[in-house]
Amino acid sequence: VGTKVMEFVIEGLNPKKAITIISDKPNDIAKQVTTSMDRGVTVYSGHGYYTKTPKEILYIVISRQEVIKLKRIVQSTDPNAFIAIHDVRDVFGEGFIDISKA
């Protein structure tokens, strides 16, 4: 019970995970996320500092329960991908909470 109360205090009412993925196969990963998970994917343009190689960076917001499925998609598509998982307190917009009801 104490753990759940602490999670609620720290993470807020609508805890989600924001995932940043840097991969050599961003299109393959994004396609699988949109089709098998029914989640949107935002694509940022970036580049490596040292190599200056252009990269597409994927940004995805999902529930905690979906993290394992996303990891499996990334691992099976590009085992060398870089993944950063961030805690997100509240998420508003399509597929989440309507901002007018916040």
Coordinates of N, CA and C in Angstrom, one line a residue:
V1 N 0.8 -1.2 0.0 CA 0.0 0.0 0.0 C 0.9 1.2 0.0
G2 N 1.9 1.2 0.8 CA 2.8 2.4 0.9 C 3.5 2.6 -0.5
T3 N 3.9 1.6 -1.2 CA 4.5 1.8 -2.5 C 3.5 2.4 -3.5
K4 N 2.3 2.0 -3.5 CA 1.2 2.5 -4.4 C 1.0 4.0 -4.1
V5 N 0.9 4.4 -2.8 CA 0.7 5.8 -2.4 C 1.9 6.6 -2.9
M6 N 3.1 6.1 -2.7 CA 4.3 6.8 -3.2 C 4.3 7.0 -4.7
E7 N 3.9 6.0 -5.4 CA 3.8 6.1 -6.9 C 2.8 7.1 -7.3
F8 N 1.7 7.2 -6.6 CA 0.7 8.2 -6.9 C 1.2 9.6 -6.6
V9 N 1.9 9.8 -5.5 CA 2.4 11.1 -5.2 C 3.5 11.5 -6.2
I10 N 4.4 10.6 -6.5 CA 5.5 10.9 -7.4 C 5.0 11.1 -8.9
E11 N 4.2 10.1 -9.3 CA 3.9 10.1 -10.8 C 2.6 10.8 -11.2
G12 N 1.8 11.2 -10.2 CA 0.5 11.9 -10.5 C -0.6 11.0 -10.9
L13 N -1.7 11.5 -11.4 CA -2.9 10.8 -11.7 C -2.8 10.0 -12.9
N14 N -2.0 10.4 -13.9 CA -2.0 9.7 -15.2 C -0.6 9.4 -15.6
P15 N 0.1 8.5 -14.9 CA 1.5 8.2 -15.2 C 1.6 7.5 -16.5
K16 N 2.6 7.9 -17.3 CA 2.9 7.3 -18.6 C 4.4 7.2 -18.7
K17 N 4.9 6.6 -19.7 CA 6.3 6.5 -20.0 C 6.5 7.2 -21.4
A18 N 7.5 8.0 -21.5 CA 7.9 8.6 -22.8 C 9.2 7.9 -23.2
I19 N 9.2 7.4 -24.4 CA 10.3 6.6 -24.9 C 11.0 7.3 -26.1
T20 N 12.3 7.5 -26.0 CA 13.1 8.1 -27.0 C 13.9 6.9 -27.6
I21 N 13.8 6.8 -28.9 CA 14.6 5.7 -29.6 C 15.4 6.2 -30.7
I22 N 16.7 5.9 -30.7 CA 17.6 6.2 -31.8 C 18.0 4.9 -32.5
S23 N 17.7 4.8 -33.7 CA 17.9 3.5 -34.4 C 18.3 3.7 -35.9
D24 N 18.9 2.7 -36.4 CA 19.2 2.8 -37.9 C 18.0 2.3 -38.7
K25 N 16.9 1.9 -38.0 CA 15.7 1.4 -38.7 C 14.5 2.1 -38.1
P26 N 14.4 3.4 -38.1 CA 13.3 4.1 -37.4 C 12.0 3.8 -38.1
N27 N 12.0 3.7 -39.4 CA 10.7 3.5 -40.1 C 10.1 2.1 -39.8
D28 N 11.0 1.1 -39.7 CA 10.5 -0.2 -39.4 C 9.9 -0.3 -37.9
I29 N 10.5 0.4 -37.0 CA 10.1 0.4 -35.6 C 8.8 1.2 -35.6
A30 N 8.7 2.4 -36.2 CA 7.5 3.2 -36.2 C 6.3 2.5 -36.8
K31 N 6.6 1.8 -37.9 CA 5.5 1.1 -38.5 C 4.9 0.0 -37.6
Q32 N 5.7 -0.7 -36.9 CA 5.3 -1.8 -36.0 C 4.6 -1.2 -34.8
V33 N 5.0 0.0 -34.3 CA 4.4 0.6 -33.1 C 3.0 1.1 -33.5
T34 N 2.8 1.7 -34.7 CA 1.5 2.2 -35.1 C 0.6 1.0 -35.4
T35 N 1.1 -0.1 -36.0 CA 0.1 -1.1 -36.4 C -0.1 -2.1 -35.2
S36 N 0.9 -2.5 -34.5 CA 0.6 -3.5 -33.5 C 0.3 -3.0 -32.1
M37 N 0.6 -1.7 -31.9 CA 0.3 -1.1 -30.6 C -0.7 0.0 -30.7
D38 N -1.1 0.4 -31.9 CA -2.0 1.5 -32.1 C -1.7 2.7 -31.3
R39 N -0.4 3.1 -31.4 CA 0.2 4.3 -30.8 C 0.8 5.2 -31.8
G40 N 0.7 6.5 -31.6 CA 1.4 7.4 -32.5 C 2.9 7.5 -32.2
V41 N 3.6 8.0 -33.2 CA 5.0 8.1 -33.1 C 5.4 9.5 -33.6
T42 N 6.2 10.2 -32.9 CA 6.7 11.5 -33.4 C 8.1 11.3 -33.8
V43 N 8.5 11.9 -34.9 CA 9.9 11.7 -35.4 C 10.6 13.1 -35.4
Y44 N 11.7 13.1 -34.7 CA 12.6 14.3 -34.7 C 13.7 14.1 -35.6
S45 N 14.2 15.1 -36.2 CA 15.4 15.1 -37.0 C 16.6 15.4 -36.1
G46 N 17.6 14.7 -36.2 CA 18.8 14.9 -35.4 C 20.1 14.4 -36.1
H47 N 21.2 14.5 -35.4 CA 22.4 14.0 -35.9 C 23.4 13.7 -34.7
G48 N 24.3 12.8 -35.0 CA 25.3 12.4 -34.0 C 26.3 13.6 -33.9
Y49 N 26.7 13.9 -32.7 CA 27.6 15.1 -32.5 C 29.0 14.7 -33.2
Y50 N 29.5 13.6 -32.9 CA 30.8 13.2 -33.4 C 30.8 12.9 -34.9
T51 N 29.9 12.1 -35.3 CA 29.9 11.7 -36.7 C 29.2 12.6 -37.7
K52 N 28.3 13.4 -37.1 CA 27.4 14.3 -37.8 C 26.4 13.6 -38.8
T53 N 26.3 12.3 -38.5 CA 25.4 11.4 -39.3 C 23.9 11.8 -39.0
P54 N 23.1 12.1 -40.0 CA 21.7 12.4 -39.7 C 21.0 11.2 -39.2
K55 N 20.1 11.4 -38.2 CA 19.3 10.4 -37.6 C 17.9 10.8 -37.4
E56 N 17.0 9.9 -37.5 CA 15.6 10.2 -37.2 C 15.4 9.6 -35.8
I57 N 14.9 10.4 -34.9 CA 14.7 10.1 -33.5 C 13.2 9.9 -33.2
L58 N 12.9 8.7 -32.7 CA 11.5 8.4 -32.4 C 11.1 8.8 -31.0
Y59 N 9.9 9.4 -30.8 CA 9.4 9.7 -29.5 C 8.0 9.2 -29.4
I60 N 7.8 8.3 -28.3 CA 6.5 7.6 -28.2 C 6.1 7.7 -26.7
V61 N 4.8 8.0 -26.5 CA 4.3 8.0 -25.1 C 3.4 6.8 -25.0
I62 N 3.6 6.0 -24.0 CA 2.8 4.8 -23.8 C 2.6 4.6 -22.3
S63 N 1.7 3.6 -21.9 CA 1.5 3.2 -20.6 C 2.6 2.4 -20.1
R64 N 2.7 2.2 -18.8 CA 3.8 1.4 -18.2 C 3.6 -0.1 -18.7
Q65 N 2.4 -0.5 -18.8 CA 2.1 -1.9 -19.3 C 2.6 -2.2 -20.7
E66 N 2.7 -1.1 -21.5 CA 3.1 -1.3 -22.9 C 4.6 -1.3 -23.1
V67 N 5.4 -1.0 -22.1 CA 6.8 -0.9 -22.2 C 7.5 -2.2 -22.7
I68 N 7.1 -3.3 -22.1 CA 7.7 -4.6 -22.5 C 7.4 -4.9 -24.0
K69 N 6.2 -4.6 -24.4 CA 5.9 -4.9 -25.8 C 6.7 -4.0 -26.7
L70 N 6.9 -2.7 -26.4 CA 7.7 -1.8 -27.2 C 9.2 -2.3 -27.2
K71 N 9.7 -2.7 -26.1 CA 11.1 -3.2 -26.0 C 11.3 -4.4 -26.9
R72 N 10.3 -5.3 -27.0 CA 10.4 -6.5 -27.8 C 10.4 -6.1 -29.3
I73 N 9.6 -5.1 -29.7 CA 9.5 -4.6 -31.0 C 10.9 -4.0 -31.4
V74 N 11.5 -3.2 -30.6 CA 12.8 -2.6 -30.8 C 13.9 -3.7 -30.9
Q75 N 13.9 -4.6 -30.0 CA 14.9 -5.6 -29.9 C 14.9 -6.5 -31.2
S76 N 13.6 -6.8 -31.6 CA 13.5 -7.7 -32.8 C 13.9 -7.0 -34.1
T77 N 13.7 -5.6 -34.1 CA 13.9 -4.9 -35.3 C 15.4 -4.3 -35.4
D78 N 15.9 -3.8 -34.3 CA 17.2 -3.3 -34.2 C 17.8 -3.5 -32.9
P79 N 18.5 -4.6 -32.6 CA 19.1 -4.9 -31.3 C 20.1 -3.8 -30.9
N80 N 20.6 -3.0 -31.8 CA 21.6 -2.0 -31.5 C 21.0 -0.7 -31.2
A81 N 19.7 -0.6 -31.2 CA 19.1 0.7 -31.0 C 19.4 1.3 -29.6
F82 N 19.3 2.6 -29.5 CA 19.4 3.3 -28.2 C 18.0 3.6 -27.7
I83 N 17.7 3.3 -26.5 CA 16.4 3.5 -25.9 C 16.5 4.2 -24.6
A84 N 15.8 5.4 -24.4 CA 15.7 6.1 -23.1 C 14.3 6.1 -22.7
I85 N 14.0 5.7 -21.5 CA 12.7 5.7 -21.0 C 12.5 6.7 -19.9
H86 N 11.6 7.6 -20.0 CA 11.4 8.7 -19.1 C 10.0 8.6 -18.4
D87 N 9.9 8.9 -17.1 CA 8.6 9.0 -16.5 C 7.9 10.3 -16.9
V88 N 6.6 10.2 -17.2 CA 5.8 11.4 -17.5 C 4.7 11.4 -16.6
R89 N 4.4 12.6 -16.0 CA 3.4 12.7 -15.0 C 2.0 12.8 -15.6
D90 N 1.7 13.6 -16.5 CA 0.4 13.8 -17.1 C 0.6 13.9 -18.6
V91 N -0.4 13.3 -19.3 CA -0.3 13.4 -20.8 C -1.7 13.8 -21.3
F92 N -1.7 14.8 -22.1 CA -3.0 15.3 -22.7 C -2.9 15.2 -24.2
G93 N -4.0 15.0 -24.8 CA -4.1 15.0 -26.3 C -4.7 13.7 -26.8
E94 N -4.7 13.5 -28.1 CA -5.3 12.4 -28.7 C -4.8 11.1 -28.2
G95 N -5.7 10.2 -27.8 CA -5.3 8.9 -27.2 C -5.1 8.9 -25.7
F96 N -5.1 10.1 -25.1 CA -4.9 10.3 -23.7 C -6.0 11.1 -23.1
I97 N -5.7 12.0 -22.2 CA -6.8 12.8 -21.6 C -7.0 14.1 -22.4
D98 N -8.3 14.4 -22.6 CA -8.6 15.6 -23.3 C -8.2 16.8 -22.5
I99 N -7.4 17.7 -23.1 CA -6.8 18.9 -22.3 C -7.9 19.8 -21.8
S100 N -9.1 19.8 -22.4 CA -10.2 20.7 -22.0 C -10.8 20.1 -20.7
K101 N -10.5 18.9 -20.4 CA -11.1 18.3 -19.1 C -10.0 18.2 -18.0
A102 N -8.9 18.8 -18.2 CA -7.8 18.8 -17.2 C -8.0 19.8 -16.1

